[in-house]
Coordinates of C-alpha atoms in Angstrom, one line a residue:
M1 CA -6.1 85.9 -58.1
D2 CA -2.8 85.2 -56.7
G3 CA -0.8 82.7 -58.8
Q4 CA -3.8 82.1 -61.1
S5 CA -1.9 82.9 -64.2
K6 CA 0.3 79.9 -64.0
Y7 CA -2.6 77.4 -64.0
K8 CA -3.9 76.3 -67.4
S9 CA -7.1 75.2 -68.9
S10 CA -6.8 72.2 -70.9
E11 CA -8.2 68.4 -70.6
D12 CA -4.7 67.5 -70.8
V13 CA -3.6 68.6 -67.5
Y14 CA -4.5 67.6 -64.0
F15 CA -7.6 69.1 -62.5
A16 CA -5.9 70.8 -59.6
A17 CA -3.6 72.8 -62.1
K18 CA -6.4 74.3 -64.2
K19 CA -7.8 77.9 -63.8
A20 CA -9.5 78.7 -60.5
E21 CA -13.0 78.8 -61.9
E22 CA -12.5 75.4 -63.6
V23 CA -11.1 73.6 -60.4
A24 CA -13.9 75.1 -58.2
S25 CA -16.5 73.6 -60.9
V26 CA -14.7 70.2 -60.9
L27 CA -14.5 70.3 -57.2
M28 CA -18.4 71.1 -56.7
G29 CA -19.0 68.0 -59.2
K30 CA -16.6 65.7 -57.2
S31 CA -18.5 66.9 -54.1
S32 CA -21.7 65.6 -55.7
S33 CA -20.3 62.4 -56.8
F34 CA -18.7 61.9 -53.3
F35 CA -22.0 62.1 -51.4
N36 CA -23.9 60.3 -54.0
L37 CA -21.7 57.4 -53.6
L38 CA -22.2 57.5 -49.8
R39 CA -25.9 57.7 -50.2
A40 CA -25.8 54.8 -52.5
N41 CA -24.0 52.9 -50.0
A42 CA -26.2 53.7 -47.1
Y43 CA -23.2 55.3 -45.4
L44 CA -24.9 58.7 -45.1
E45 CA -28.0 57.0 -43.7
K46 CA -26.0 55.2 -41.0
L47 CA -24.4 58.5 -40.0
Q48 CA -27.6 60.1 -39.6
R49 CA -29.0 57.1 -37.5
M50 CA -26.0 57.2 -35.3
W51 CA -26.3 60.9 -34.6
R52 CA -30.0 60.7 -33.8
A53 CA -29.3 57.7 -31.6
Y54 CA -26.4 59.5 -29.7
H55 CA -29.0 62.3 -28.9
G56 CA -31.9 59.8 -28.0
A57 CA -33.9 60.6 -31.1
Y58 CA -35.1 57.1 -32.0
D59 CA -38.3 58.3 -33.6
N60 CA -36.2 60.3 -36.0
D61 CA -36.9 63.7 -34.4
L62 CA -35.2 65.2 -31.5
G63 CA -38.7 66.8 -30.5
F64 CA -40.1 63.3 -30.1
G65 CA -37.2 61.9 -28.1
H66 CA -36.5 61.5 -24.3
R67 CA -40.0 60.7 -23.6
I68 CA -42.5 57.7 -23.6
S69 CA -44.5 57.7 -26.7
F70 CA -47.8 55.7 -27.6
T71 CA -48.4 54.0 -31.0
G72 CA -50.9 51.7 -32.5
E73 CA -54.6 52.5 -33.9
Q74 CA -55.7 53.4 -30.3
G75 CA -52.4 53.9 -28.6
E76 CA -52.2 50.7 -27.4
Y77 CA -48.5 50.2 -27.9
T78 CA -45.8 51.8 -25.6
Q79 CA -42.4 52.9 -27.1
L80 CA -39.8 53.3 -24.2
S81 CA -36.2 54.1 -25.1
V82 CA -33.5 53.4 -22.6
N83 CA -30.2 54.8 -24.2
H84 CA -27.5 52.5 -23.3
F85 CA -26.1 53.5 -26.8
R86 CA -25.0 57.0 -25.4
N87 CA -23.9 55.7 -22.1
I88 CA -21.5 53.3 -23.8
A89 CA -20.2 56.0 -26.2
R90 CA -19.8 58.4 -23.3
N91 CA -17.7 55.9 -21.3
I92 CA -15.4 55.3 -24.3
F93 CA -15.0 59.2 -24.5
V94 CA -14.1 59.7 -21.0
M95 CA -11.9 56.6 -20.8
I96 CA -10.0 58.1 -24.0
T97 CA -10.0 61.8 -22.9
S98 CA -10.1 61.9 -19.1
N99 CA -6.5 62.3 -18.7
R100 CA -4.9 65.1 -20.7
P101 CA -1.9 63.6 -22.6
T102 CA 1.3 65.6 -22.2
M103 CA 2.8 67.1 -25.4
E104 CA 6.5 67.4 -25.5
A105 CA 8.3 69.4 -28.2
R106 CA 11.5 67.6 -29.7
A107 CA 14.4 69.8 -31.3
I108 CA 16.4 68.8 -34.3
N109 CA 19.7 69.3 -32.5
T110 CA 20.7 68.7 -28.8
D111 CA 22.6 72.0 -28.3
Y112 CA 21.8 74.5 -25.5
K113 CA 19.7 76.8 -27.8
S114 CA 17.7 74.0 -29.3
L115 CA 17.1 72.5 -25.7
A116 CA 16.2 76.3 -24.4
Q117 CA 13.6 76.3 -27.3
T118 CA 11.9 73.2 -26.4
H119 CA 10.8 74.8 -23.1
I120 CA 9.4 77.7 -24.7
A121 CA 7.6 75.5 -27.3
N122 CA 6.1 73.3 -24.5
A123 CA 4.8 76.5 -22.9
V124 CA 3.3 77.5 -26.2
L125 CA 1.6 74.1 -26.7
D126 CA 0.2 74.5 -23.1
Y127 CA -0.9 77.8 -23.7
Y128 CA -3.1 77.0 -26.9
M129 CA -4.3 73.8 -25.0
R130 CA -5.6 75.9 -22.3
E131 CA -6.2 79.5 -23.5
K132 CA -7.0 78.9 -27.1
H133 CA -9.4 75.9 -26.1
L134 CA -7.4 73.4 -28.4
E135 CA -8.1 70.7 -25.9
D136 CA -12.0 71.0 -26.3
S137 CA -11.4 70.8 -30.2
L138 CA -9.4 67.6 -29.8
K139 CA -12.3 66.1 -27.5
A140 CA -15.0 67.3 -29.8
A141 CA -13.2 65.5 -32.6
T142 CA -12.9 62.5 -30.5
E143 CA -16.4 62.3 -29.5
M144 CA -17.5 62.6 -33.3
A145 CA -15.2 59.8 -34.3
I146 CA -16.4 57.6 -31.6
V147 CA -20.2 58.1 -32.7
L148 CA -19.6 58.7 -36.6
G149 CA -16.4 56.9 -37.2
A150 CA -14.4 59.8 -37.8
G151 CA -13.9 63.3 -36.5
F152 CA -11.6 66.1 -37.9
I153 CA -9.7 69.4 -36.7
K154 CA -9.2 72.1 -39.2
M155 CA -6.4 74.8 -38.4
D156 CA -6.2 78.2 -39.9
W157 CA -3.6 81.4 -39.6
N158 CA -6.0 84.3 -39.4
A159 CA -3.7 87.2 -40.5
T160 CA -6.3 89.8 -39.4
A161 CA -6.8 88.4 -35.8
G162 CA -5.0 89.4 -32.9
E163 CA -3.7 92.7 -31.6
A164 CA -2.9 95.4 -34.1
Y165 CA 1.0 96.3 -34.1
D166 CA 1.4 99.0 -36.7
V167 CA -0.4 100.7 -39.6
D168 CA 0.5 100.4 -43.4
P169 CA 1.5 103.8 -44.4
E170 CA 0.3 103.6 -48.0
T171 CA -3.1 102.1 -47.5
G172 CA -3.9 103.4 -43.9
E173 CA -4.7 99.7 -42.9
F174 CA -3.8 97.8 -39.5
N175 CA -1.4 95.2 -39.7
Y176 CA -2.2 92.6 -37.1
E177 CA -0.1 90.0 -35.1
G178 CA -2.4 87.2 -36.4
E179 CA -3.6 84.1 -34.6
L180 CA -4.1 80.4 -35.0
E181 CA -7.8 79.2 -35.2
F182 CA -9.1 75.8 -34.6
S183 CA -12.6 74.2 -35.9
N184 CA -14.2 70.9 -35.9
L185 CA -15.6 69.2 -38.9
S186 CA -17.9 66.1 -39.3
P187 CA -17.7 63.5 -41.9
F188 CA -20.2 65.5 -43.8
D189 CA -17.9 68.4 -44.1
V190 CA -14.7 66.7 -45.4
I191 CA -14.5 65.6 -49.2
V192 CA -11.7 63.4 -50.4
D193 CA -11.1 61.1 -53.2
G194 CA -13.5 58.3 -52.5
T195 CA -11.5 55.8 -54.8
K196 CA -8.6 55.9 -52.8
E197 CA -8.0 53.0 -50.5
S198 CA -6.8 54.7 -47.3
W199 CA -7.1 58.2 -45.8
D200 CA -3.9 59.3 -47.3
N201 CA -4.9 61.9 -49.9
D202 CA -3.1 64.4 -52.4
W203 CA -6.0 66.6 -51.7
V204 CA -8.7 67.5 -49.3
M205 CA -11.9 69.7 -49.6
C206 CA -13.7 70.8 -46.6
R207 CA -16.8 72.9 -45.9
S208 CA -17.3 75.4 -43.1
F209 CA -19.9 78.3 -42.5
K210 CA -19.2 82.0 -42.3
N211 CA -21.2 85.3 -42.1
R212 CA -22.0 86.4 -45.4
Y213 CA -21.5 90.1 -44.5
D214 CA -18.2 89.5 -43.0
L215 CA -17.2 88.0 -46.3
M216 CA -18.7 90.9 -48.3
A217 CA -16.7 93.3 -46.1
K218 CA -13.6 91.3 -46.6
Y219 CA -14.2 90.8 -50.3
P220 CA -16.2 93.8 -51.6
E221 CA -15.5 93.4 -55.2
L222 CA -17.5 90.1 -55.1
A223 CA -20.1 91.5 -52.6
D224 CA -23.2 91.1 -55.3
K225 CA -22.2 87.5 -55.8
I226 CA -21.6 86.6 -52.0
K227 CA -25.1 88.3 -51.5
A228 CA -26.7 86.0 -53.7
I229 CA -25.3 82.7 -52.1
P230 CA -28.2 80.7 -50.5
P231 CA -27.7 80.4 -46.7
K232 CA -26.8 77.0 -45.0
N233 CA -30.3 76.1 -44.1
Q234 CA -31.3 76.1 -47.8
S235 CA -28.2 75.1 -49.6
S236 CA -26.6 72.4 -47.4
V237 CA -28.3 69.2 -47.4
Y238 CA -25.8 66.9 -45.6
R239 CA -25.0 68.3 -42.2
L240 CA -25.4 67.4 -38.5
A241 CA -28.2 69.8 -37.2
V242 CA -31.7 70.0 -35.8
F243 CA -34.2 71.2 -38.4
S244 CA -34.8 74.8 -38.2
N245 CA -36.7 77.4 -40.3
D246 CA -34.9 80.3 -38.6
E247 CA -33.2 82.6 -41.0
T248 CA -29.4 82.9 -41.1
D249 CA -26.6 84.9 -42.7
D250 CA -24.2 81.8 -42.5
I251 CA -23.3 80.6 -45.9
P252 CA -21.1 77.5 -46.9
V253 CA -17.4 78.2 -47.5
Y254 CA -15.4 75.8 -49.4
E255 CA -11.5 75.4 -48.9
F256 CA -9.4 73.1 -51.2
Y257 CA -6.0 71.8 -50.1
H258 CA -3.4 70.2 -52.2
K259 CA -0.1 68.6 -51.2
R260 CA 3.1 69.7 -52.7
T261 CA 3.6 66.8 -55.3
E262 CA 5.4 66.2 -58.7
S263 CA 2.3 67.7 -60.6
M264 CA 1.5 70.4 -58.1
P265 CA 5.2 71.6 -56.8
D266 CA 3.8 74.4 -55.1
G267 CA 0.7 72.8 -53.9
R268 CA -2.4 74.7 -54.2
Y269 CA -5.0 76.7 -51.9
L270 CA -8.5 77.4 -53.1
L271 CA -11.1 79.6 -51.0
F272 CA -14.6 79.7 -53.0
L273 CA -18.3 79.8 -52.6
D274 CA -19.3 78.5 -56.0
S275 CA -17.6 77.7 -59.4
D276 CA -18.0 81.5 -60.3
V277 CA -17.1 82.8 -56.8
V278 CA -13.5 82.4 -56.0
L279 CA -12.3 84.5 -53.0
L280 CA -8.5 83.2 -53.1
D281 CA -6.3 81.0 -55.2
A282 CA -2.7 80.9 -54.0
P283 CA 0.1 78.2 -53.6
M284 CA -0.2 76.1 -50.5
P285 CA 0.5 78.2 -47.7
Y286 CA 1.0 75.4 -45.0
R287 CA 3.7 72.6 -44.9
V288 CA 0.9 69.7 -44.6
I289 CA -2.8 69.9 -45.2
P290 CA -4.1 71.5 -42.1
V291 CA -7.0 69.0 -41.7
F292 CA -6.5 66.2 -39.2
R293 CA -8.5 63.2 -38.7
I294 CA -9.2 60.7 -35.8
A295 CA -10.9 57.4 -36.4
P296 CA -11.3 54.4 -34.2
S297 CA -10.8 52.1 -37.3
N298 CA -11.2 52.1 -40.8
I299 CA -13.4 50.4 -43.6
M300 CA -10.7 48.5 -45.1
G301 CA -9.9 49.4 -48.8
T302 CA -11.6 52.9 -48.5
P303 CA -10.9 56.2 -46.9
Y304 CA -14.0 55.9 -44.5
G305 CA -14.0 55.6 -40.7
Y306 CA -15.4 52.7 -38.7
T307 CA -16.6 52.8 -35.1
D308 CA -17.8 49.7 -32.9
M309 CA -20.9 51.9 -32.1
F310 CA -22.1 50.9 -35.6
D311 CA -22.3 47.4 -34.4
I312 CA -24.1 48.3 -31.0
F313 CA -26.8 50.4 -32.8
P314 CA -29.0 47.3 -33.9
I315 CA -28.6 45.8 -30.3
Q316 CA -29.7 49.1 -29.0
E317 CA -32.9 49.0 -31.4
G318 CA -33.4 45.5 -30.1
I319 CA -33.0 46.8 -26.2
N320 CA -35.5 49.5 -27.0
S321 CA -38.0 47.2 -28.5
L322 CA -37.8 44.7 -25.4
Y323 CA -38.3 47.6 -23.1
S324 CA -41.1 48.9 -25.0
T325 CA -42.6 45.3 -24.9
I326 CA -42.3 45.0 -21.2
M327 CA -43.6 48.5 -20.5
T328 CA -46.7 48.0 -23.0
N329 CA -47.5 45.1 -21.0
Q330 CA -47.3 46.6 -17.7
N331 CA -49.1 49.8 -18.9
A332 CA -52.2 48.0 -20.4
F333 CA -52.5 45.4 -17.5
G334 CA -50.9 47.1 -14.4
V335 CA -54.2 48.1 -12.9
Q336 CA -55.8 45.1 -11.0
N337 CA -58.7 43.4 -12.4
L338 CA -61.1 41.0 -10.7
F339 CA -62.8 37.9 -11.8
V340 CA -66.4 37.5 -10.5
P341 CA -68.4 34.5 -11.7
R342 CA -71.9 35.3 -13.7
D343 CA -75.0 35.5 -11.5
S344 CA -72.5 35.6 -8.3
D345 CA -74.5 37.6 -5.6
V346 CA -71.8 39.9 -4.6
S347 CA -72.3 43.1 -2.7
I348 CA -70.1 45.6 -1.2
A349 CA -70.8 47.4 2.1
S350 CA -68.6 50.2 3.3
L351 CA -68.0 50.6 7.1
Q352 CA -67.4 54.1 8.6
A353 CA -63.7 53.3 9.4
G354 CA -63.0 52.9 5.7
M355 CA -63.0 49.1 5.7
N356 CA -65.3 47.1 3.1
I357 CA -67.4 44.1 3.8
I358 CA -67.9 41.8 0.7
E359 CA -70.9 39.4 0.8
G360 CA -71.8 36.8 -1.8
N361 CA -72.0 33.4 -3.0
S362 CA -68.4 33.2 -4.7
K363 CA -65.1 35.0 -3.7
P364 CA -63.9 37.8 -6.4
E365 CA -60.2 36.8 -7.5
P366 CA -57.6 38.9 -8.9
I367 CA -56.4 38.2 -12.6
N368 CA -52.8 38.8 -13.2
F369 CA -52.0 40.0 -16.8
T370 CA -48.6 41.5 -16.1
Q371 CA -46.6 38.3 -16.0
T372 CA -44.1 39.0 -18.8
P373 CA -42.1 35.9 -19.7
A374 CA -38.9 35.4 -17.7
E375 CA -37.2 34.8 -21.3
V376 CA -38.0 38.6 -22.3
F377 CA -36.1 39.8 -19.4
K378 CA -33.3 37.3 -19.9
F379 CA -32.8 38.3 -23.6
L380 CA -33.0 41.9 -22.5
E381 CA -30.0 41.1 -20.2
M382 CA -28.2 39.3 -22.9
L383 CA -28.5 42.2 -25.1
I384 CA -27.0 44.6 -22.8
Q385 CA -24.2 42.4 -22.1
S386 CA -23.7 41.9 -25.9
A387 CA -23.3 45.7 -26.2
E388 CA -20.9 45.8 -23.6
T389 CA -18.8 42.9 -24.9
I390 CA -18.9 44.4 -28.3
S391 CA -17.8 48.0 -27.3
G392 CA -15.2 46.6 -24.6
V393 CA -16.9 48.8 -22.0
N394 CA -17.5 46.3 -19.3
S395 CA -19.9 46.6 -16.2
V396 CA -17.1 48.0 -14.0
A397 CA -16.2 50.9 -16.4
R398 CA -20.1 51.7 -16.5
G399 CA -20.1 51.7 -12.5
N400 CA -22.2 48.5 -12.2
P401 CA -19.7 45.7 -11.6
E402 CA -20.9 42.0 -11.3
A403 CA -21.2 40.7 -7.6
S404 CA -18.2 38.4 -8.1
L405 CA -15.9 41.4 -8.5
K406 CA -15.4 42.7 -4.9
S407 CA -11.5 43.2 -4.6
G408 CA -9.8 46.4 -5.7
T409 CA -7.3 44.1 -7.9
A410 CA -10.2 42.5 -9.7
L411 CA -12.1 45.8 -10.5
A412 CA -8.7 47.4 -11.5
L413 CA -7.8 44.4 -14.0
V414 CA -11.2 44.4 -15.6
Q415 CA -11.2 48.0 -16.2
S416 CA -7.7 48.0 -17.6
M417 CA -8.8 45.3 -20.0
A418 CA -11.3 47.7 -21.3
L419 CA -8.6 50.4 -21.9
Q420 CA -6.5 47.8 -23.6
F421 CA -9.5 46.9 -26.0
M422 CA -9.6 50.5 -27.1
S423 CA -6.0 50.8 -27.7
G424 CA -6.6 51.5 -31.3
L425 CA -8.7 54.5 -30.6
Q426 CA -6.2 55.5 -28.1
Q427 CA -3.4 55.3 -30.6
S428 CA -5.4 57.4 -33.1
Y429 CA -6.1 60.1 -30.2
V430 CA -2.5 60.4 -29.4
R431 CA -1.5 60.4 -33.1
L432 CA -4.3 63.3 -33.6
I433 CA -2.6 65.2 -30.8
E434 CA 1.1 64.9 -32.1
D435 CA 0.0 65.7 -35.5
V436 CA -1.9 69.0 -34.3
G437 CA 0.9 69.9 -31.9
T438 CA 3.4 69.6 -34.5
A439 CA 1.4 71.8 -37.1
V440 CA 0.8 74.3 -34.3
V441 CA 4.7 74.6 -33.9
N442 CA 5.4 74.8 -37.7
I443 CA 2.4 77.2 -38.6
L444 CA 3.8 79.5 -35.6
K445 CA 7.5 79.1 -37.1
D446 CA 6.2 80.3 -40.7
F447 CA 3.7 83.0 -39.7
A448 CA 4.3 84.5 -36.2
R449 CA 6.6 87.1 -37.3
T450 CA 5.6 89.7 -34.7
P451 CA 6.1 89.2 -30.9
K452 CA 2.9 87.4 -29.3
V453 CA 2.3 87.6 -25.7
I454 CA 1.3 84.2 -23.9
A455 CA 0.2 83.8 -20.5
L456 CA 2.4 80.9 -18.9
V457 CA 1.1 79.0 -15.8
G458 CA 3.9 77.5 -13.4
K459 CA 3.8 74.5 -11.0
T460 CA 2.3 76.7 -8.3
N461 CA -0.4 77.9 -10.8
R462 CA 1.2 81.6 -10.9
T463 CA 0.8 83.2 -14.2
E464 CA 3.7 84.9 -16.2
L465 CA 3.4 86.7 -19.4
K466 CA 6.1 86.1 -22.0
E467 CA 6.6 87.2 -25.6
F468 CA 7.9 84.9 -28.1
T469 CA 7.9 84.8 -32.1
G470 CA 8.3 82.1 -34.5
E471 CA 12.1 82.5 -34.3
D472 CA 12.0 81.4 -30.7
I473 CA 10.9 77.8 -31.8
S474 CA 12.8 77.6 -35.0
S475 CA 14.7 74.4 -34.0
I476 CA 11.6 72.6 -33.0
N477 CA 10.8 69.9 -35.6
R478 CA 8.1 67.7 -34.1
V479 CA 5.9 66.9 -31.0
V480 CA 5.4 63.7 -29.3
V481 CA 2.8 62.7 -26.6
D482 CA 3.2 60.8 -23.4
V483 CA 0.2 59.0 -22.4
G484 CA 1.3 57.2 -19.4
N485 CA 0.2 53.9 -17.7
P486 CA -3.3 52.9 -19.0
L487 CA -4.1 51.6 -15.4
S488 CA -3.2 54.8 -13.7
R489 CA -6.0 56.6 -15.8
T490 CA -8.7 54.8 -14.0
I491 CA -9.8 55.4 -10.4
A492 CA -9.9 51.6 -9.5
G493 CA -6.2 51.1 -10.8
R494 CA -5.1 54.3 -8.9
V495 CA -6.7 53.0 -5.6
Q496 CA -5.1 49.7 -6.1
M497 CA -1.7 51.2 -6.8
A498 CA -2.2 53.2 -3.6
E499 CA -3.2 50.3 -1.7
Q500 CA -0.2 48.1 -2.7
M501 CA 2.3 51.0 -2.2
L502 CA 0.8 51.2 1.2
Q503 CA 1.2 47.5 2.0
M504 CA 4.9 48.2 0.9
N505 CA 5.6 50.9 3.4
L506 CA 6.3 53.1 0.7
L507 CA 3.8 55.8 1.5
K508 CA 4.5 57.4 4.8
T509 CA 1.9 60.1 5.1
P510 CA -1.9 60.5 4.3
Q511 CA -1.0 63.4 1.7
Q512 CA 1.3 60.8 -0.2
Y513 CA -1.6 58.2 -0.4
F514 CA -4.0 60.6 -1.6
Q515 CA -1.6 62.1 -4.2
V516 CA -0.9 58.6 -5.7
M517 CA -4.7 57.8 -5.6
N518 CA -5.6 61.2 -7.4
T519 CA -2.8 61.4 -10.0
G520 CA -1.6 57.9 -10.4
R521 CA 2.0 59.0 -10.4
L522 CA 4.5 56.7 -8.6
D523 CA 7.4 59.3 -8.5
A524 CA 5.0 62.1 -6.9
M525 CA 5.9 61.3 -3.3
F526 CA 9.6 61.5 -4.1
E527 CA 9.6 65.1 -5.5
G528 CA 10.2 66.7 -2.0
E529 CA 13.3 64.2 -1.4
M530 CA 15.0 64.6 -4.6
S531 CA 14.8 68.3 -4.9

């Protein structure tokens, strides 16, 4: 293994500095300890409940969700779930991610060459957002953070991806241009030191799944051991998935990243399948650990994420219970019953036209069993309002504004308050994009040695092909994000801005009005005059 000889086997040295097989063995033990602690604290159970609730599986099985079910000895109880939980989570997700933040590369210096490189870097970042679906990965991590408290993006440089550019004359193997790859990880796939009081860790271990036959082809010397690894549906207890007995060739793959520190000046990277199946051992290949996290908040004193959806889950259970109570009553007594005194001489004669004549000594009277107490409906409404208050997703954001909110100004103000409430998640989202964007630039600077062709899209949506290498963005040192005005990210806010500008005679044409309403850009109408 690369670099393995310098790592020692001794109880007096840091675990990450031991031989590869020993490190892998220690990490497997740390993994078990990590999940045992989370299970003992019921955190894993919480995440599993949140995942099921988000997908409408309140009966612990997706197969029994999204339908009315009947319980009790004779099926007399009706269970009805109305998933406000998912609706609130989706509203949060849309408010955070609906408008794409603009990534802007920043150079170390302000000379002409550096400024020219910022334009190339911005085009490269836009290319990866659009063509390589980086934006989809950012949104997937955000969705996971809203529901599960944390979401992750892992980046890799795949040296065997991309187009082949030459052949090694000695081995006859193709050399490839390489490519960046992005994947999402759940809290079940990322392991850190659980004793830390924050997410800032010296090391991270993560799990993904890959086809065993691809690994056997890449590492033929370990083919027999790779073939013996159980597939993911047998070996992976903790993961987000629907139960399945289907056979799969995917097996769990573990990656260990260690920062460059005093005890590990070169850092360390370990790729392994088990303690005796180490595929790669090398110094840390990246400038930072390429696993990036987003979390709405944190459980203080721990590295674990926290989301307001944790607080909304029991409210949702109460909502389901009340809906079920109402539905049970309506289902059991919705068919009209009649009361007739004993010994009453009641007979029914049907006329040819379809009318009935009822004769008797007393009048039959209907009995109304369906009168559910008003307090039940009132409490149901209170629970829904409580969920909206706790989440910050008010009735305006959910498309059901109160009758008292009629003006555009009032609607825009209420919706902007919802966005302000979510500023913590918004800041985490911006920080995630900045960290990922900076890592994209740095990895390309370090590994993109051969010309890569990207498709650039201009203002008129015309596509232009351009070549670049890491050297072309060597002066870029970081990426920042501009999120704009929160009010301009809502429909109500943009409509209100357009109405105010119309009253001030700043809008001269219908095109300008719709441009402001659709984009929220106050400078959009001046572009023609300033050019």
